[in-house]
């Protein structure tokens, strides 16, 4: 290259830049696709916890009625009505029936697990409202709380009887 030429890039440098840039772009694209798929798997796991909660609520009403005790709820959770994925947090009598706080968990696979475990858990707290026997046919009302809400947070926000 002559001393009076300025601003030009050697052809070999352009080729080297292109060769190095292609793998970087491929890695970025693969990472983005992996994150998208991980988010979809996490969303599917949260949806599965909703199905678990509904299955649990239906089994609870069928087996124990609308006025279960703590032990009744534990028995239904232990029988595997929801695949043994539930953890009882609280059973509380209310003015209009019984309220059960239970957490359901489902595993899902993380996309890019370089520095941690490849499996993660999707935990979600649910409020199962069981109406009083006088209010008509027993049908449990299942309320899903946000993925960021723990059962302790939910219990603190719900009004006491």
mmCIF file of C-alpha atoms in Angstrom:
data_model
loop_
_atom_site.group_PDB
_atom_site.id
_atom_site.type_symbol
_atom_site.label_atom_id
_atom_site.label_comp_id
_atom_site.label_asym_id
_atom_site.label_seq_id
_atom_site.Cartn_x
_atom_site.Cartn_y
_atom_site.Cartn_z
ATOM 1 C CA UNK A 1 0.000 0.000 0.000
ATOM 2 C CA UNK A 2 1.362 3.394 -0.955
ATOM 3 C CA UNK A 3 1.808 6.113 1.609
ATOM 4 C CA UNK A 4 -0.396 8.571 -0.290
ATOM 5 C CA UNK A 5 -3.407 6.194 -0.379
ATOM 6 C CA UNK A 6 -5.778 6.736 2.507
ATOM 7 C CA UNK A 7 -9.045 5.176 3.663
ATOM 8 C CA UNK A 8 -8.732 2.003 1.676
ATOM 9 C CA UNK A 9 -8.945 -1.424 3.267
ATOM 10 C CA UNK A 10 -6.914 -4.298 2.002
ATOM 11 C CA UNK A 11 -8.978 -7.057 0.346
ATOM 12 C CA UNK A 12 -7.566 -9.696 2.674
ATOM 13 C CA UNK A 13 -8.786 -7.674 5.687
ATOM 14 C CA UNK A 14 -12.309 -7.478 4.241
ATOM 15 C CA UNK A 15 -12.349 -11.224 3.645
ATOM 16 C CA UNK A 16 -11.068 -11.922 7.157
ATOM 17 C CA UNK A 17 -13.720 -9.630 8.641
ATOM 18 C CA UNK A 18 -16.474 -11.401 6.724
ATOM 19 C CA UNK A 19 -15.196 -14.827 7.766
ATOM 20 C CA UNK A 20 -15.124 -13.795 11.432
ATOM 21 C CA UNK A 21 -18.455 -11.975 11.325
ATOM 22 C CA UNK A 22 -20.491 -14.889 9.945
ATOM 23 C CA UNK A 23 -19.974 -17.210 12.972
ATOM 24 C CA UNK A 24 -20.776 -14.362 15.358
ATOM 25 C CA UNK A 25 -24.048 -13.656 13.536
ATOM 26 C CA UNK A 26 -24.912 -17.364 13.534
ATOM 27 C CA UNK A 27 -24.293 -17.570 17.294
ATOM 28 C CA UNK A 28 -26.457 -14.511 17.952
ATOM 29 C CA UNK A 29 -29.278 -15.972 15.840
ATOM 30 C CA UNK A 30 -29.052 -19.351 17.595
ATOM 31 C CA UNK A 31 -29.125 -17.639 20.995
ATOM 32 C CA UNK A 32 -32.219 -15.631 20.036
ATOM 33 C CA UNK A 33 -34.026 -18.745 18.779
ATOM 34 C CA UNK A 34 -33.012 -20.638 21.937
ATOM 35 C CA UNK A 35 -34.394 -17.892 24.190
ATOM 36 C CA UNK A 36 -37.659 -17.868 22.236
ATOM 37 C CA UNK A 37 -38.022 -21.636 22.578
ATOM 38 C CA UNK A 38 -37.181 -21.491 26.285
ATOM 39 C CA UNK A 39 -39.877 -18.865 26.815
ATOM 40 C CA UNK A 40 -42.351 -21.110 24.986
ATOM 41 C CA UNK A 41 -41.397 -24.113 27.158
ATOM 42 C CA UNK A 42 -41.777 -21.994 30.306
ATOM 43 C CA UNK A 43 -45.186 -20.770 29.145
ATOM 44 C CA UNK A 44 -46.240 -24.378 28.448
ATOM 45 C CA UNK A 45 -45.095 -25.380 31.944
ATOM 46 C CA UNK A 46 -47.170 -22.568 33.483
ATOM 47 C CA UNK A 47 -50.187 -23.672 31.449
ATOM 48 C CA UNK A 48 -49.650 -27.230 32.678
ATOM 49 C CA UNK A 49 -49.710 -25.987 36.291
ATOM 50 C CA UNK A 50 -53.117 -24.456 35.567
ATOM 51 C CA UNK A 51 -54.373 -27.842 34.344
ATOM 52 C CA UNK A 52 -52.880 -29.463 37.463
ATOM 53 C CA UNK A 53 -54.714 -26.976 39.690
ATOM 54 C CA UNK A 54 -58.030 -27.609 37.929
ATOM 55 C CA UNK A 55 -57.537 -31.382 38.206
ATOM 56 C CA UNK A 56 -56.712 -31.014 41.906
ATOM 57 C CA UNK A 57 -59.762 -28.828 42.562
ATOM 58 C CA UNK A 58 -62.100 -31.251 40.803
ATOM 59 C CA UNK A 59 -60.612 -34.235 42.669
ATOM 60 C CA UNK A 60 -60.861 -32.365 45.983
ATOM 61 C CA UNK A 61 -64.547 -31.575 45.501
ATOM 62 C CA UNK A 62 -65.284 -35.118 44.321
ATOM 63 C CA UNK A 63 -63.441 -36.794 47.202
ATOM 64 C CA UNK A 64 -63.923 -34.453 50.157
ATOM 65 C CA UNK A 65 -66.732 -32.054 49.273
ATOM 66 C CA UNK A 66 -66.544 -28.308 49.740
ATOM 67 C CA UNK A 67 -65.447 -28.225 53.390
ATOM 68 C CA UNK A 68 -62.098 -30.048 53.443
ATOM 69 C CA UNK A 69 -59.638 -30.008 56.312
ATOM 70 C CA UNK A 70 -55.880 -29.553 55.950
ATOM 71 C CA UNK A 71 -55.457 -33.320 56.045
ATOM 72 C CA UNK A 72 -58.148 -33.841 53.401
ATOM 73 C CA UNK A 73 -56.287 -31.497 51.059
ATOM 74 C CA UNK A 74 -52.976 -33.239 51.749
ATOM 75 C CA UNK A 75 -54.607 -36.613 51.079
ATOM 76 C CA UNK A 76 -55.876 -35.463 47.684
ATOM 77 C CA UNK A 77 -52.467 -33.998 46.820
ATOM 78 C CA UNK A 78 -50.790 -37.262 47.845
ATOM 79 C CA UNK A 79 -53.124 -39.430 45.776
ATOM 80 C CA UNK A 80 -51.672 -37.885 42.661
ATOM 81 C CA UNK A 81 -54.748 -36.117 41.337
ATOM 82 C CA UNK A 82 -52.402 -33.460 39.985
ATOM 83 C CA UNK A 83 -49.432 -35.711 39.397
ATOM 84 C CA UNK A 84 -48.007 -35.083 42.881
ATOM 85 C CA UNK A 85 -46.788 -31.693 41.758
ATOM 86 C CA UNK A 86 -48.657 -29.645 44.353
ATOM 87 C CA UNK A 87 -47.614 -28.271 47.727
ATOM 88 C CA UNK A 88 -50.241 -27.121 50.216
ATOM 89 C CA UNK A 89 -49.670 -23.659 51.605
ATOM 90 C CA UNK A 90 -52.868 -22.852 53.481
ATOM 91 C CA UNK A 91 -56.472 -23.918 54.053
ATOM 92 C CA UNK A 92 -58.648 -21.159 55.462
ATOM 93 C CA UNK A 93 -62.370 -21.012 56.176
ATOM 94 C CA UNK A 94 -63.988 -17.874 54.807
ATOM 95 C CA UNK A 95 -67.439 -16.331 55.106
ATOM 96 C CA UNK A 96 -68.527 -17.835 51.791
ATOM 97 C CA UNK A 97 -66.753 -21.218 51.944
ATOM 98 C CA UNK A 98 -63.176 -22.474 52.089
ATOM 99 C CA UNK A 99 -60.058 -21.058 50.469
ATOM 100 C CA UNK A 100 -57.088 -23.308 49.663
ATOM 101 C CA UNK A 101 -53.708 -21.888 48.645
ATOM 102 C CA UNK A 102 -51.600 -24.436 46.831
ATOM 103 C CA UNK A 103 -48.469 -24.179 44.704
ATOM 104 C CA UNK A 104 -47.993 -26.341 41.624
ATOM 105 C CA UNK A 105 -44.668 -26.846 39.871
ATOM 106 C CA UNK A 106 -43.648 -28.196 36.494
ATOM 107 C CA UNK A 107 -40.131 -28.690 35.144
ATOM 108 C CA UNK A 108 -39.019 -27.258 31.824
ATOM 109 C CA UNK A 109 -35.733 -27.294 29.956
ATOM 110 C CA UNK A 110 -33.685 -24.131 29.761
ATOM 111 C CA UNK A 111 -32.348 -23.183 26.359
ATOM 112 C CA UNK A 112 -28.781 -22.075 27.012
ATOM 113 C CA UNK A 113 -27.493 -23.500 30.272
ATOM 114 C CA UNK A 114 -23.815 -22.615 30.310
ATOM 115 C CA UNK A 115 -23.359 -21.847 33.988
ATOM 116 C CA UNK A 116 -26.331 -23.493 35.645
ATOM 117 C CA UNK A 117 -28.635 -26.471 35.541
ATOM 118 C CA UNK A 118 -30.361 -27.323 32.269
ATOM 119 C CA UNK A 119 -33.708 -27.867 34.006
ATOM 120 C CA UNK A 120 -35.747 -25.178 35.716
ATOM 121 C CA UNK A 121 -39.065 -25.203 37.569
ATOM 122 C CA UNK A 122 -42.130 -23.165 36.776
ATOM 123 C CA UNK A 123 -43.836 -22.519 40.128
ATOM 124 C CA UNK A 124 -47.243 -20.920 40.371
ATOM 125 C CA UNK A 125 -49.554 -20.266 43.303
ATOM 126 C CA UNK A 126 -53.276 -20.931 42.964
ATOM 127 C CA UNK A 127 -56.239 -20.028 45.104
ATOM 128 C CA UNK A 128 -58.926 -22.689 45.050
ATOM 129 C CA UNK A 129 -62.200 -21.268 46.301
ATOM 130 C CA UNK A 130 -64.708 -23.831 47.526
ATOM 131 C CA UNK A 131 -68.224 -22.448 48.025
ATOM 132 C CA UNK A 132 -70.219 -23.114 51.151
ATOM 133 C CA UNK A 133 -72.534 -26.148 50.935
ATOM 134 C CA UNK A 134 -75.608 -23.894 51.005
ATOM 135 C CA UNK A 135 -74.596 -21.971 47.877
ATOM 136 C CA UNK A 136 -75.587 -24.647 45.384
ATOM 137 C CA UNK A 137 -73.780 -27.393 43.494
ATOM 138 C CA UNK A 138 -70.135 -27.756 44.448
ATOM 139 C CA UNK A 139 -67.839 -26.232 41.839
ATOM 140 C CA UNK A 140 -64.380 -25.049 42.761
ATOM 141 C CA UNK A 141 -63.163 -21.688 41.504
ATOM 142 C CA UNK A 142 -59.463 -21.785 40.578
ATOM 143 C CA UNK A 143 -57.544 -18.502 40.446
ATOM 144 C CA UNK A 144 -54.008 -18.490 39.055
ATOM 145 C CA UNK A 145 -51.650 -15.883 40.431
ATOM 146 C CA UNK A 146 -48.721 -14.432 38.529
ATOM 147 C CA UNK A 147 -45.489 -16.364 38.049
ATOM 148 C CA UNK A 148 -43.671 -13.817 40.201
ATOM 149 C CA UNK A 149 -46.131 -14.179 43.121
ATOM 150 C CA UNK A 150 -45.212 -16.651 45.843
ATOM 151 C CA UNK A 151 -47.937 -18.213 47.962
ATOM 152 C CA UNK A 152 -46.624 -16.253 50.964
ATOM 153 C CA UNK A 153 -47.144 -12.984 49.052
ATOM 154 C CA UNK A 154 -50.611 -14.056 47.955
ATOM 155 C CA UNK A 155 -51.603 -15.107 51.493
ATOM 156 C CA UNK A 156 -50.488 -11.715 52.787
ATOM 157 C CA UNK A 157 -52.630 -9.866 50.245
ATOM 158 C CA UNK A 158 -55.813 -11.920 50.641
ATOM 159 C CA UNK A 159 -58.271 -10.683 53.251
ATOM 160 C CA UNK A 160 -58.679 -12.679 56.439
ATOM 161 C CA UNK A 161 -62.095 -14.127 57.267
#
